[in-house]
Short mmCIF file of C-alpha atoms in Angstrom, two decimals:
data_model
loop_
_atom_site.label_atom_id
_atom_site.label_comp_id
_atom_site.label_asym_id
_atom_site.label_seq_id
_atom_site.Cartn_x
_atom_site.Cartn_y
_atom_site.Cartn_z
CA MET X 1 -20.80 -15.68 2.67
CA PHE X 2 -23.05 -16.57 -0.28
CA HIS X 3 -25.82 -14.30 0.98
CA LYS X 4 -23.32 -11.43 0.99
CA LEU X 5 -22.13 -12.38 -2.49
CA GLU X 6 -25.69 -12.33 -3.87
CA GLU X 7 -26.14 -8.85 -2.37
CA VAL X 8 -22.96 -7.66 -4.12
CA VAL X 9 -24.16 -9.08 -7.47
CA GLU X 10 -27.46 -7.26 -6.99
CA LYS X 11 -25.59 -4.03 -6.20
CA HIS X 12 -23.44 -4.54 -9.32
CA GLN X 13 -26.59 -4.82 -11.46
CA GLU X 14 -28.12 -1.69 -9.88
CA ILE X 15 -24.98 0.35 -10.56
CA THR X 16 -24.75 -0.93 -14.15
CA THR X 17 -28.39 0.03 -14.74
CA GLU X 18 -27.90 3.52 -13.29
CA LEU X 19 -24.78 4.04 -15.39
CA GLY X 20 -26.86 3.45 -18.53
CA MET X 21 -29.36 6.21 -17.65
CA PRO X 22 -29.16 9.53 -19.60
CA GLU X 23 -29.40 11.58 -16.38
CA THR X 24 -26.31 9.81 -15.03
CA SER X 25 -24.30 10.71 -18.12
CA ALA X 26 -25.30 14.35 -17.57
CA ASN X 27 -23.94 14.29 -14.01
CA PRO X 28 -20.11 13.88 -14.13
CA LYS X 29 -19.75 13.70 -10.33
CA ARG X 30 -22.29 10.87 -10.03
CA LEU X 31 -20.79 9.13 -13.06
CA THR X 32 -17.32 9.12 -11.45
CA GLU X 33 -18.75 7.92 -8.14
CA LEU X 34 -20.64 5.02 -9.78
CA ASN X 35 -17.64 3.96 -11.86
CA LYS X 36 -15.51 3.84 -8.69
CA GLN X 37 -18.16 1.74 -6.94
CA LEU X 38 -18.38 -0.61 -9.91
CA ALA X 39 -14.59 -1.00 -10.12
CA SER X 40 -14.40 -1.82 -6.41
CA ILE X 41 -16.72 -4.85 -6.71
CA ASP X 42 -16.25 -5.93 -10.33
CA GLU X 43 -13.47 -8.47 -9.63
CA LEU X 44 -15.49 -10.04 -6.82
CA VAL X 45 -18.63 -10.33 -8.97
CA GLN X 46 -16.76 -11.85 -11.94
CA LYS X 47 -15.05 -14.39 -9.66
CA TYR X 48 -18.38 -15.31 -8.03
CA LEU X 49 -20.10 -15.74 -11.41
CA GLU X 50 -17.24 -18.00 -12.50
CA TYR X 51 -17.65 -19.98 -9.28
CA LYS X 52 -21.42 -20.31 -9.83
CA LYS X 53 -20.83 -21.51 -13.39
CA LEU X 54 -18.56 -24.30 -12.07
CA LYS X 55 -21.14 -25.26 -9.42
CA ASP X 56 -23.88 -25.40 -12.09
CA GLU X 57 -21.63 -27.56 -14.24
CA VAL X 58 -21.11 -30.00 -11.36
CA ASP X 59 -24.87 -30.19 -10.73
CA PHE X 60 -25.52 -30.79 -14.43
CA LEU X 61 -22.88 -33.55 -14.59
CA ARG X 62 -24.23 -35.25 -11.46
CA ASP X 63 -27.75 -35.28 -12.94
CA SER X 64 -26.38 -36.61 -16.25
CA ILE X 65 -24.49 -39.42 -14.50
CA LYS X 66 -27.76 -40.73 -13.02
CA ASN X 67 -29.24 -41.19 -16.49
CA GLU X 68 -26.10 -42.24 -18.35
CA LYS X 69 -26.07 -45.91 -19.33
CA ASP X 70 -22.58 -46.03 -20.87
CA SER X 71 -20.04 -46.92 -18.14
CA ASP X 72 -17.11 -45.25 -19.93
CA MET X 73 -19.07 -42.03 -20.35
CA ARG X 74 -20.10 -42.15 -16.66
CA GLU X 75 -16.45 -42.61 -15.68
CA MET X 76 -15.46 -39.57 -17.74
CA MET X 77 -18.20 -37.52 -16.07
CA PHE X 78 -17.03 -38.62 -12.61
CA GLU X 79 -13.50 -37.52 -13.49
CA GLU X 80 -14.78 -34.15 -14.69
CA VAL X 81 -16.79 -33.68 -11.48
CA LYS X 82 -13.71 -34.53 -9.43
CA GLU X 83 -11.58 -32.02 -11.38
CA ILE X 84 -14.08 -29.21 -10.86
CA GLU X 85 -14.62 -29.99 -7.17
CA GLU X 86 -10.86 -29.79 -6.59
CA LYS X 87 -10.94 -26.20 -7.92
CA LEU X 88 -13.88 -25.04 -5.78
CA PRO X 89 -12.06 -24.63 -2.40
CA SER X 90 -9.48 -22.26 -3.91
CA PHE X 91 -12.31 -20.26 -5.50
CA GLU X 92 -14.08 -20.07 -2.13
CA GLN X 93 -10.90 -18.86 -0.44
CA GLU X 94 -10.42 -16.16 -3.10
CA LEU X 95 -14.03 -15.07 -2.64
CA LYS X 96 -13.53 -14.78 1.13
CA VAL X 97 -10.47 -12.56 0.58
CA LEU X 98 -12.29 -10.42 -1.98
CA LEU X 99 -15.17 -9.98 0.49
CA LEU X 100 -12.87 -8.53 3.15
CA PRO X 101 -13.46 -4.82 3.89
CA LYS X 102 -11.44 -2.70 1.50
CA ASP X 103 -9.04 -0.09 2.82
CA PRO X 104 -10.49 3.14 1.37
CA ASN X 105 -6.95 4.45 0.89
CA ASP X 106 -5.64 1.52 -1.16
CA ASP X 107 -5.94 3.19 -4.56
CA LYS X 108 -4.38 6.46 -3.42
CA ASN X 109 -0.98 7.92 -4.16
CA VAL X 110 1.44 7.96 -1.23
CA ILE X 111 3.69 10.43 0.53
CA VAL X 112 6.80 8.64 1.83
CA GLU X 113 9.07 10.06 4.53
CA ILE X 114 12.46 8.48 5.23
CA ARG X 115 14.51 9.75 8.17
CA GLY X 116 17.81 8.64 9.67
CA GLY X 117 17.49 7.12 13.15
CA ALA X 118 20.28 5.62 15.27
CA GLY X 119 23.71 5.47 13.62
CA GLY X 120 24.76 8.95 12.49
CA ASP X 121 26.32 9.11 9.00
CA GLU X 122 25.81 5.38 8.46
CA ALA X 123 22.05 5.81 9.11
CA ALA X 124 22.01 8.64 6.55
CA LEU X 125 23.77 6.43 3.99
CA PHE X 126 21.26 3.67 4.64
CA ALA X 127 18.40 6.19 4.26
CA ALA X 128 19.79 6.94 0.78
CA ASP X 129 19.85 3.19 0.01
CA ILE X 130 16.21 2.75 1.07
CA TYR X 131 15.16 5.86 -0.87
CA ARG X 132 16.79 4.32 -3.97
CA MET X 133 15.04 0.99 -3.23
CA PHE X 134 11.62 2.67 -3.28
CA THR X 135 12.41 4.72 -6.39
CA ARG X 136 13.56 1.58 -8.22
CA TYR X 137 10.38 -0.24 -7.12
CA ALA X 138 8.28 2.68 -8.38
CA GLU X 139 10.12 2.57 -11.72
CA ARG X 140 9.38 -1.16 -12.05
CA ARG X 141 5.66 -0.43 -11.58
CA LYS X 142 5.71 2.61 -13.89
CA TRP X 143 4.84 4.97 -11.02
CA LYS X 144 5.82 8.63 -10.98
CA ILE X 145 8.00 10.14 -8.22
CA GLU X 146 8.06 13.77 -7.12
CA ILE X 147 10.49 15.08 -4.48
CA ILE X 148 8.98 17.28 -1.76
CA GLU X 149 11.89 17.71 0.65
CA LYS X 150 15.43 16.35 0.54
CA ASN X 151 18.07 17.01 3.19
CA GLU X 152 21.42 15.58 2.05
CA ILE X 153 24.66 15.25 4.00
CA GLY X 154 28.17 15.52 2.59
CA VAL X 155 29.01 11.78 2.59
CA GLY X 156 26.26 11.00 0.06
CA GLY X 157 23.62 10.16 2.63
CA LEU X 158 20.19 11.57 3.41
CA LYS X 159 19.25 13.01 6.77
CA GLU X 160 15.67 12.97 5.54
CA VAL X 161 13.72 12.77 2.30
CA VAL X 162 10.01 13.26 1.63
CA PHE X 163 8.54 12.33 -1.75
CA LEU X 164 5.26 11.65 -3.50
CA ILE X 165 4.65 8.42 -5.44
CA GLU X 166 1.80 8.63 -7.95
CA GLY X 167 0.43 5.36 -9.30
CA LYS X 168 -2.58 3.05 -9.18
CA GLY X 169 -2.64 1.07 -5.95
CA ALA X 170 0.53 2.70 -4.58
CA TYR X 171 -0.80 2.80 -1.01
CA SER X 172 -2.07 -0.79 -1.15
CA ARG X 173 1.44 -1.98 -2.07
CA LEU X 174 3.52 0.29 0.18
CA LYS X 175 1.47 0.81 3.35
CA PHE X 176 3.23 -2.00 5.22
CA GLU X 177 6.63 -0.36 4.67
CA SER X 178 5.94 2.05 7.54
CA GLY X 179 8.23 1.33 10.49
CA VAL X 180 11.86 1.05 11.53
CA HIS X 181 14.26 -0.50 9.01
CA ARG X 182 17.58 -1.76 10.41
CA VAL X 183 20.88 -2.29 8.60
CA GLN X 184 23.82 -4.43 9.72
CA ARG X 185 27.02 -3.87 7.76
CA VAL X 186 30.63 -2.67 7.94
CA PRO X 187 30.63 1.12 7.28
CA ALA X 188 33.14 2.50 4.77
CA THR X 189 34.70 4.51 7.63
CA GLU X 190 35.24 1.42 9.85
CA SER X 191 38.94 0.50 9.81
CA GLN X 192 38.61 -2.58 12.07
CA GLY X 193 36.03 -4.31 9.87
CA ARG X 194 33.40 -4.38 12.62
CA VAL X 195 29.73 -4.73 11.73
CA HIS X 196 27.65 -1.72 12.83
CA THR X 197 23.90 -1.52 13.33
CA SER X 198 21.95 1.55 12.25
CA THR X 199 18.28 2.37 11.80
CA ILE X 200 16.02 4.63 9.79
CA THR X 201 12.27 5.28 10.00
CA VAL X 202 9.89 5.08 7.07
CA ALA X 203 6.40 6.59 7.09
CA VAL X 204 3.94 5.92 4.26
CA LEU X 205 0.95 8.29 4.19
CA PRO X 206 -1.98 8.20 1.75
CA GLU X 207 -2.29 11.38 -0.30
CA VAL X 208 -5.56 13.14 0.56
CA GLU X 209 -7.11 14.46 -2.64
CA ASP X 210 -10.36 15.63 -1.04
CA VAL X 211 -9.05 18.39 1.24
CA GLU X 212 -12.52 18.73 2.78
CA MET X 213 -11.79 15.47 4.63
CA VAL X 214 -9.32 17.41 6.79
CA LYS X 215 -10.55 20.64 8.32
CA ILE X 216 -7.76 23.19 8.73
CA ASP X 217 -8.37 26.65 10.14
CA PRO X 218 -5.97 29.12 8.47
CA LYS X 219 -5.55 30.75 11.91
CA ASP X 220 -3.93 27.52 13.11
CA LEU X 221 -1.12 27.77 10.55
CA LYS X 222 2.21 29.50 11.00
CA ILE X 223 3.90 29.90 7.60
CA ASP X 224 7.58 30.85 7.32
CA THR X 225 9.65 31.37 4.20
CA TYR X 226 13.42 31.04 4.04
CA ARG X 227 16.27 30.68 1.59
CA SER X 228 16.76 27.11 0.42
CA GLY X 229 20.09 25.45 -0.20
CA GLY X 230 21.55 22.07 -1.08
CA ALA X 231 24.35 20.00 0.45
CA GLY X 232 27.56 21.89 1.10
CA GLY X 233 25.94 25.22 0.30
CA GLN X 234 25.56 24.34 -3.39
CA HIS X 235 22.52 25.22 -5.52
CA VAL X 236 21.51 28.01 -3.16
CA ASN X 237 18.34 29.72 -4.25
CA MET X 238 18.80 33.49 -4.01
CA THR X 239 15.16 34.12 -3.09
CA ASP X 240 13.17 33.09 -0.01
CA SER X 241 11.29 30.35 -1.87
CA ALA X 242 11.48 27.55 0.73
CA VAL X 243 8.35 27.17 2.88
CA ARG X 244 7.87 25.83 6.41
CA ILE X 245 4.32 25.34 7.72
CA THR X 246 3.56 24.69 11.39
CA HIS X 247 0.12 23.41 12.42
CA LEU X 248 -0.08 24.98 15.88
CA PRO X 249 -2.74 22.73 17.55
CA THR X 250 -0.71 19.55 16.83
CA ASN X 251 2.75 21.15 16.51
CA THR X 252 3.12 19.34 13.17
CA ILE X 253 5.86 20.89 11.03
CA VAL X 254 6.30 20.34 7.30
CA GLN X 255 8.55 22.06 4.82
CA CYS X 256 9.41 22.09 1.15
CA GLN X 257 12.30 23.68 -0.72
CA ASP X 258 12.51 21.53 -3.84
CA GLU X 259 10.83 24.03 -6.17
CA ARG X 260 12.14 27.48 -7.11
CA SER X 261 8.61 28.86 -6.77
CA GLN X 262 7.43 29.74 -3.27
CA LEU X 263 3.83 29.03 -4.31
CA LYS X 264 4.69 25.51 -5.55
CA ASN X 265 6.65 24.78 -2.37
CA ARG X 266 3.70 25.94 -0.29
CA ASP X 267 1.29 23.69 -2.24
CA LYS X 268 3.58 20.69 -1.77
CA ALA X 269 4.04 21.39 1.94
CA MET X 270 0.26 21.65 2.40
CA LYS X 271 -0.15 18.25 0.71
CA VAL X 272 2.16 16.70 3.29
CA LEU X 273 0.46 18.51 6.19
CA ILE X 274 -3.01 17.38 5.10
CA ALA X 275 -1.76 13.77 4.73
CA LYS X 276 -0.22 13.88 8.23
CA LEU X 277 -3.34 15.31 9.88
CA TYR X 278 -5.48 12.75 8.05
CA GLU X 279 -3.22 9.95 9.28
CA MET X 280 -3.45 11.26 12.86
CA GLU X 281 -7.24 11.17 12.63
CA CYS X 282 -7.17 7.62 11.20
CA GLU X 283 -4.90 6.49 14.04
CA LYS X 284 -7.29 7.94 16.63
CA GLN X 285 -10.17 5.99 15.12
CA ALA X 286 -8.11 2.79 14.76
CA ALA X 287 -6.90 3.01 18.38
CA ALA X 288 -10.47 2.28 19.46
CA VAL X 289 -10.41 -1.05 17.59
CA ALA X 290 -8.39 -3.83 19.25
CA GLY X 291 -5.63 -5.37 17.17
CA GLU X 292 -5.58 -2.71 14.45
CA ARG X 293 -2.54 -0.80 13.18
CA LYS X 294 0.06 -3.26 14.45
CA LEU X 295 2.56 -2.13 11.84
CA GLN X 296 3.30 1.46 12.84
CA VAL X 297 6.26 3.80 12.67
CA GLY X 298 8.44 3.67 15.78
CA THR X 299 10.81 6.24 17.21
CA GLY X 300 13.93 5.14 15.33
CA ALA X 301 15.24 3.07 18.25
CA ARG X 302 16.95 -0.20 17.29
CA SER X 303 14.51 -2.31 19.30
CA GLU X 304 11.47 -1.19 17.28
CA LYS X 305 12.36 -2.75 13.97
CA ILE X 306 10.13 -4.25 11.29
CA ARG X 307 12.89 -5.38 8.92
CA THR X 308 16.64 -6.05 8.96
CA TYR X 309 19.01 -5.78 6.00
CA ASN X 310 22.08 -7.88 6.86
CA PHE X 311 24.95 -7.22 4.44
CA PRO X 312 27.51 -9.82 5.71
CA GLN X 313 24.94 -12.61 5.19
CA GLY X 314 23.25 -11.05 2.14
CA ARG X 315 19.79 -11.43 3.65
CA VAL X 316 16.65 -9.42 4.34
CA SER X 317 14.38 -10.44 7.24
CA ASP X 318 10.88 -9.10 7.86
CA HIS X 319 10.27 -9.70 11.56
CA ARG X 320 6.48 -9.30 11.48
CA ILE X 321 5.92 -12.34 9.27
CA LYS X 322 9.17 -14.26 9.98
CA LEU X 323 10.22 -14.05 6.33
CA THR X 324 13.91 -14.19 5.34
CA LEU X 325 15.16 -13.81 1.77
CA HIS X 326 18.78 -14.31 0.74
CA LYS X 327 18.71 -11.75 -2.05
CA LEU X 328 19.69 -8.48 -0.42
CA ASP X 329 21.08 -6.87 -3.58
CA ALA X 330 17.90 -7.59 -5.54
CA VAL X 331 15.66 -6.20 -2.78
CA LEU X 332 17.72 -3.00 -2.49
CA ASP X 333 17.40 -2.69 -6.28
CA GLY X 334 13.62 -2.54 -5.92
CA ASP X 335 12.68 -6.24 -6.12
CA LEU X 336 10.12 -5.92 -3.32
CA ASP X 337 7.14 -7.85 -4.63
CA GLU X 338 7.88 -11.11 -2.80
CA ILE X 339 8.02 -9.30 0.56
CA ILE X 340 5.02 -7.07 -0.17
CA ASP X 341 2.88 -10.00 -1.42
CA ALA X 342 3.73 -11.97 1.73
CA LEU X 343 2.76 -9.01 3.95
CA ILE X 344 -0.55 -8.57 2.11
CA THR X 345 -1.31 -12.31 2.41
CA PHE X 346 -0.45 -12.22 6.12
CA ASN X 347 -2.73 -9.23 6.67
CA GLN X 348 -5.58 -10.93 4.80
CA ALA X 349 -5.14 -14.08 6.90
CA GLU X 350 -5.27 -11.98 10.09
CA MET X 351 -8.47 -10.29 8.91
CA LEU X 352 -10.06 -13.64 8.01
CA ALA X 353 -9.09 -15.05 11.41
CA SER X 354 -10.56 -12.05 13.22
CA GLN X 355 -13.78 -12.46 11.28
CA GLY X 356 -13.88 -16.11 12.32
CA ASP X 357 -13.46 -15.11 15.98
CA ALA X 358 -16.15 -12.44 15.79
#
């Protein structure tokens, strides 16, 4: 581990030196690239330097104890050594986590798709609840939300909704939300007071800013325009501004009707298509690595759940990490950090364990 850390410190120094060169300042592309590299390792380097400082302090105190004649002073030094040595294991654990391979998508914006699964109108109502949960979470983190596609039903639910969340680290925080979310509650339409179970699917895709990462042949695209409309026939746009794009080789279909401009709808739909094709390619690569991508979107069937929201008991349970919180209202209002932090910690522990087995 320490050999790797020394290499990272050396790399940090090289980047810092290159950033100070006049030719680097004259090359905006290289400047941006170097700043990104520096930002990706800066926390690790600072933590390691802090760790080394503590180790040096312990060594200095141990040497001083050997030559110290005053027993009280030696006792104080022993206590100081003990205090520092108690801190070192937590530092070492943090360094191990910071050394783990970074997900290259972690700093990206995300495209989130929520779709009703099993449960009809109740699933659509729950989809609206989860959409609100994510928007409230985004608000808490000062992230920006942009609707791409929204298909409402008359009872106030959502058959599907696709939206972009722009914010630093959005993907790193939300990537584990992909999967089947299950709700257990008494629907407003249930006269007997029976608890019903419904599901929705959530997909979280990293936004692909560098379109060159995904090669798309224009001949492979079928683009249709149509007249958009809202729930119940309201807000009908009188021009064919809505856009549907079909990627023929993969039969991937995306659409956007949120904007009044056909051009803007087309741009938004292409964003979603590129993100989906990029995700497909990532999944192909990950499939070759055992144990990767355990937390994937299912089909919407009740058996393929990652989390349950139980209204009668006021609890939320994440089944992947066996975590149950009795604060359903707070979670649905966007208080997701406790769950997300636990999922990130679990994932880091799995990665550390796999490194240990390698």
